[in-house]
């Protein structure tokens, strides 16, 4: 192999891609007229860059199939994410509560306190019976409330308060059917809670008390 062949073979890739200079192109063309070996190398290069229509179609099919798979995976992940968010939201609504609406559940007409058997009892009826739990609080003589006011003074406690709570998911109900069966819960024994001079319903949204019972009166 001559040095001239070595130089031409270095130029063949550029010639095959048509990116060589005019001078180089002429040199390659003149050389391959006389050199069968270099001419064969050029033909190999040209065949290697030729793509048949069938191979081209196969490549497009593989690309489309991959795109469909990726789209399906993204869609599935999105659906799972939405379902997960809905489940978390539902669990939150079921396991957390909020105070019952005073007007919607007619709290002041459906909640009362009675005194019997040397104890004070909370009575709940009507639509208010749909409560989830009774949240208690204690007031002091300065009007502060335990669990609500940081400056509540235990040494001045004088009242027992209650707030009816419902699950957050129940608060979306448009209406609440009244119940013919009332609920009675014992709040405290009179002898054990001598400092409690009143029982009140506490509207925690407006920080307002509604007196239900005062010591010395017998309902």
CSV table of C-alpha atoms in Angstrom, one decimal:
chain,number,residue,atom,x,y,z
A,1,UNK,CA,0.0,0.0,0.0
A,2,UNK,CA,1.5,3.3,-1.0
A,3,UNK,CA,1.7,6.4,1.1
A,4,UNK,CA,-0.7,8.0,-1.5
A,5,UNK,CA,-3.3,5.3,-0.6
A,6,UNK,CA,-2.9,6.0,3.1
A,7,UNK,CA,-3.7,9.7,2.4
A,8,UNK,CA,-6.7,8.9,0.2
A,9,UNK,CA,-8.1,6.5,2.7
A,10,UNK,CA,-8.0,9.2,5.3
A,11,UNK,CA,-10.0,11.4,2.9
A,12,UNK,CA,-12.5,8.7,1.9
A,13,UNK,CA,-14.9,9.3,4.9
A,14,UNK,CA,-15.0,13.0,4.1
A,15,UNK,CA,-15.5,12.3,0.5
A,16,UNK,CA,-18.3,9.9,1.2
A,17,UNK,CA,-20.1,12.5,3.3
A,18,UNK,CA,-19.3,15.2,0.7
A,19,UNK,CA,-17.6,17.5,3.2
A,20,UNK,CA,-14.1,17.6,1.8
A,21,UNK,CA,-12.6,20.5,-0.1
A,22,UNK,CA,-12.7,20.7,-3.9
A,23,UNK,CA,-9.0,19.9,-4.1
A,24,UNK,CA,-9.3,16.8,-2.0
A,25,UNK,CA,-12.4,15.6,-3.9
A,26,UNK,CA,-10.5,15.8,-7.2
A,27,UNK,CA,-7.5,14.0,-5.7
A,28,UNK,CA,-9.8,11.1,-4.4
A,29,UNK,CA,-11.6,10.9,-7.8
A,30,UNK,CA,-8.3,10.7,-9.7
A,31,UNK,CA,-6.9,8.1,-7.4
A,32,UNK,CA,-9.8,5.7,-7.4
A,33,UNK,CA,-9.7,5.6,-11.2
A,34,UNK,CA,-6.4,3.8,-10.9
A,35,UNK,CA,-6.7,2.1,-7.4
A,36,UNK,CA,-9.3,-0.7,-7.1
A,37,UNK,CA,-8.6,-1.1,-3.4
A,38,UNK,CA,-9.4,2.5,-2.5
A,39,UNK,CA,-12.4,2.4,-4.8
A,40,UNK,CA,-13.7,-0.7,-2.9
A,41,UNK,CA,-13.2,1.1,0.5
A,42,UNK,CA,-15.3,4.0,-0.8
A,43,UNK,CA,-18.1,1.6,-1.8
A,44,UNK,CA,-18.0,0.0,1.7
A,45,UNK,CA,-18.4,3.4,3.3
A,46,UNK,CA,-21.3,4.3,1.1
A,47,UNK,CA,-23.1,1.0,1.8
A,48,UNK,CA,-22.6,1.5,5.6
A,49,UNK,CA,-24.5,4.7,5.6
A,50,UNK,CA,-27.4,3.5,3.5
A,51,UNK,CA,-30.6,2.8,5.5
A,52,UNK,CA,-33.2,0.6,3.8
A,53,UNK,CA,-36.9,1.7,4.0
A,54,UNK,CA,-37.7,-1.5,6.0
A,55,UNK,CA,-35.1,-0.7,8.7
A,56,UNK,CA,-36.3,2.9,8.8
A,57,UNK,CA,-40.0,1.8,9.3
A,58,UNK,CA,-38.8,-0.6,12.1
A,59,UNK,CA,-37.1,2.2,13.9
A,60,UNK,CA,-40.2,4.4,13.7
A,61,UNK,CA,-42.4,1.5,15.0
A,62,UNK,CA,-40.0,1.0,18.0
A,63,UNK,CA,-40.1,4.7,18.8
A,64,UNK,CA,-43.9,4.9,18.6
A,65,UNK,CA,-44.2,1.8,20.8
A,66,UNK,CA,-41.8,3.3,23.4
A,67,UNK,CA,-43.8,6.6,23.4
A,68,UNK,CA,-47.0,4.7,24.0
A,69,UNK,CA,-45.5,2.7,26.9
A,70,UNK,CA,-44.1,5.9,28.4
A,71,UNK,CA,-47.5,7.7,28.0
A,72,UNK,CA,-49.2,4.7,29.7
A,73,UNK,CA,-46.8,4.7,32.6
A,74,UNK,CA,-47.2,8.4,33.1
A,75,UNK,CA,-51.0,8.1,33.0
A,76,UNK,CA,-50.9,5.2,35.5
A,77,UNK,CA,-48.7,7.2,37.9
A,78,UNK,CA,-51.0,10.2,37.7
A,79,UNK,CA,-54.1,8.0,38.5
A,80,UNK,CA,-52.3,6.4,41.4
A,81,UNK,CA,-51.2,9.9,42.7
A,82,UNK,CA,-54.8,11.2,42.5
A,83,UNK,CA,-56.2,8.1,44.2
A,84,UNK,CA,-53.6,8.4,47.0
A,85,UNK,CA,-54.5,12.1,47.5
A,86,UNK,CA,-58.2,11.2,47.7
A,87,UNK,CA,-57.6,8.4,50.2
A,88,UNK,CA,-55.4,10.7,52.4
A,89,UNK,CA,-58.1,13.4,52.2
A,90,UNK,CA,-60.9,10.9,53.2
A,91,UNK,CA,-58.9,9.6,56.1
A,92,UNK,CA,-58.3,13.2,57.3
A,93,UNK,CA,-62.0,14.0,57.1
A,94,UNK,CA,-63.0,10.8,58.9
A,95,UNK,CA,-60.4,11.1,61.7
A,96,UNK,CA,-60.5,14.8,62.4
A,97,UNK,CA,-63.4,16.8,63.9
A,98,UNK,CA,-64.8,20.3,64.1
A,99,UNK,CA,-67.3,22.0,66.3
A,100,UNK,CA,-71.0,21.6,65.2
A,101,UNK,CA,-72.7,24.6,63.7
A,102,UNK,CA,-74.7,26.4,66.3
A,103,UNK,CA,-77.6,27.3,64.0
A,104,UNK,CA,-77.7,24.3,61.7
A,105,UNK,CA,-78.0,21.8,64.6
A,106,UNK,CA,-80.1,24.2,66.8
A,107,UNK,CA,-77.7,23.7,69.6
A,108,UNK,CA,-79.3,26.0,72.2
A,109,UNK,CA,-82.6,24.2,71.9
A,110,UNK,CA,-81.2,20.7,71.7
A,111,UNK,CA,-78.6,20.8,74.5
A,112,UNK,CA,-79.5,21.2,78.2
A,113,UNK,CA,-78.2,20.3,81.6
A,114,UNK,CA,-80.1,18.6,84.5
A,115,UNK,CA,-79.2,17.8,88.1
A,116,UNK,CA,-80.2,14.5,89.7
A,117,UNK,CA,-78.6,11.7,91.7
A,118,UNK,CA,-76.2,14.2,93.2
A,119,UNK,CA,-74.6,14.8,89.8
A,120,UNK,CA,-74.8,17.1,86.8
A,121,UNK,CA,-75.9,15.6,83.5
A,122,UNK,CA,-75.7,16.8,79.9
A,123,UNK,CA,-78.7,16.1,77.8
A,124,UNK,CA,-78.6,16.1,74.0
A,125,UNK,CA,-81.5,15.6,71.6
A,126,UNK,CA,-82.8,16.4,68.1
A,127,UNK,CA,-80.3,17.0,65.3
A,128,UNK,CA,-77.5,17.6,67.8
A,129,UNK,CA,-77.5,13.8,68.6
A,130,UNK,CA,-75.4,13.4,65.5
A,131,UNK,CA,-72.3,14.6,67.4
A,132,UNK,CA,-69.1,12.7,67.4
A,133,UNK,CA,-67.8,13.6,70.8
A,134,UNK,CA,-68.2,16.1,73.6
A,135,UNK,CA,-65.1,18.4,74.0
A,136,UNK,CA,-64.8,19.8,77.5
A,137,UNK,CA,-63.2,23.0,78.8
A,138,UNK,CA,-62.9,24.8,82.1
A,139,UNK,CA,-63.4,28.5,82.7
A,140,UNK,CA,-61.8,30.7,85.3
A,141,UNK,CA,-63.2,33.8,87.0
A,142,UNK,CA,-61.4,36.0,84.4
A,143,UNK,CA,-63.4,34.4,81.6
A,144,UNK,CA,-60.4,32.4,80.2
A,145,UNK,CA,-60.8,28.8,79.0
A,146,UNK,CA,-58.6,25.8,79.4
A,147,UNK,CA,-57.1,24.5,76.0
A,148,UNK,CA,-58.1,27.8,74.4
A,149,UNK,CA,-56.5,30.6,76.3
A,150,UNK,CA,-52.8,30.5,77.3
A,151,UNK,CA,-53.4,32.7,80.4
A,152,UNK,CA,-56.1,30.4,81.9
A,153,UNK,CA,-55.7,30.3,85.7
A,154,UNK,CA,-56.4,26.8,87.3
A,155,UNK,CA,-56.5,28.4,90.7
A,156,UNK,CA,-59.6,30.5,89.7
A,157,UNK,CA,-61.6,27.8,87.9
A,158,UNK,CA,-65.3,28.2,88.3
A,159,UNK,CA,-67.1,26.7,85.3
A,160,UNK,CA,-67.4,23.6,83.2
A,161,UNK,CA,-68.0,24.0,79.5
A,162,UNK,CA,-68.8,21.6,76.7
A,163,UNK,CA,-68.7,21.9,72.9
A,164,UNK,CA,-70.2,19.3,70.6
A,165,UNK,CA,-67.8,18.1,67.9
A,166,UNK,CA,-68.5,16.2,64.7
A,167,UNK,CA,-66.3,14.6,62.0
A,168,UNK,CA,-65.3,17.1,59.3
A,169,UNK,CA,-66.8,14.8,56.7
A,170,UNK,CA,-70.2,15.1,58.5
A,171,UNK,CA,-70.1,18.9,58.3
A,172,UNK,CA,-70.7,18.7,54.6
A,173,UNK,CA,-74.2,17.3,55.1
A,174,UNK,CA,-76.9,19.7,53.9
A,175,UNK,CA,-79.3,18.8,56.7
A,176,UNK,CA,-79.4,16.6,59.7
A,177,UNK,CA,-82.4,14.4,60.7
A,178,UNK,CA,-83.7,14.9,64.2
A,179,UNK,CA,-83.5,11.9,66.5
A,180,UNK,CA,-86.4,11.0,68.9
A,181,UNK,CA,-83.9,9.3,71.2
A,182,UNK,CA,-82.0,11.7,73.4
A,183,UNK,CA,-78.5,11.2,74.9
A,184,UNK,CA,-77.6,11.8,78.5
A,185,UNK,CA,-74.0,12.0,79.7
A,186,UNK,CA,-72.8,12.5,83.3
A,187,UNK,CA,-70.5,15.5,83.6
A,188,UNK,CA,-69.4,15.4,87.2
A,189,UNK,CA,-70.6,14.6,90.8
A,190,UNK,CA,-71.6,17.7,92.7
A,191,UNK,CA,-69.5,16.8,95.8
A,192,UNK,CA,-66.4,16.2,93.7
A,193,UNK,CA,-66.5,19.4,91.8
A,194,UNK,CA,-67.4,22.0,94.4
A,195,UNK,CA,-65.5,24.7,92.5
A,196,UNK,CA,-67.8,24.3,89.5
A,197,UNK,CA,-70.5,26.9,89.9
A,198,UNK,CA,-71.8,26.7,86.4
A,199,UNK,CA,-72.0,24.6,83.3
A,200,UNK,CA,-72.1,26.3,79.9
A,201,UNK,CA,-72.1,25.5,76.2
A,202,UNK,CA,-68.9,27.0,74.7
A,203,UNK,CA,-69.1,28.4,71.2
A,204,UNK,CA,-65.4,28.1,70.4
A,205,UNK,CA,-65.7,29.9,67.1
A,206,UNK,CA,-66.9,33.1,68.7
A,207,UNK,CA,-65.4,32.6,72.2
A,208,UNK,CA,-68.9,32.8,73.7
A,209,UNK,CA,-70.5,31.0,76.7
A,210,UNK,CA,-74.2,30.0,76.9
A,211,UNK,CA,-75.1,29.1,80.5
A,212,UNK,CA,-76.9,25.8,80.9
A,213,UNK,CA,-76.8,25.3,84.7
A,214,UNK,CA,-75.8,27.2,87.8
A,215,UNK,CA,-75.2,25.8,91.2
A,216,UNK,CA,-78.1,26.4,93.6
A,217,UNK,CA,-80.7,25.9,90.9
A,218,UNK,CA,-82.3,22.5,90.4
A,219,UNK,CA,-83.7,21.7,86.9
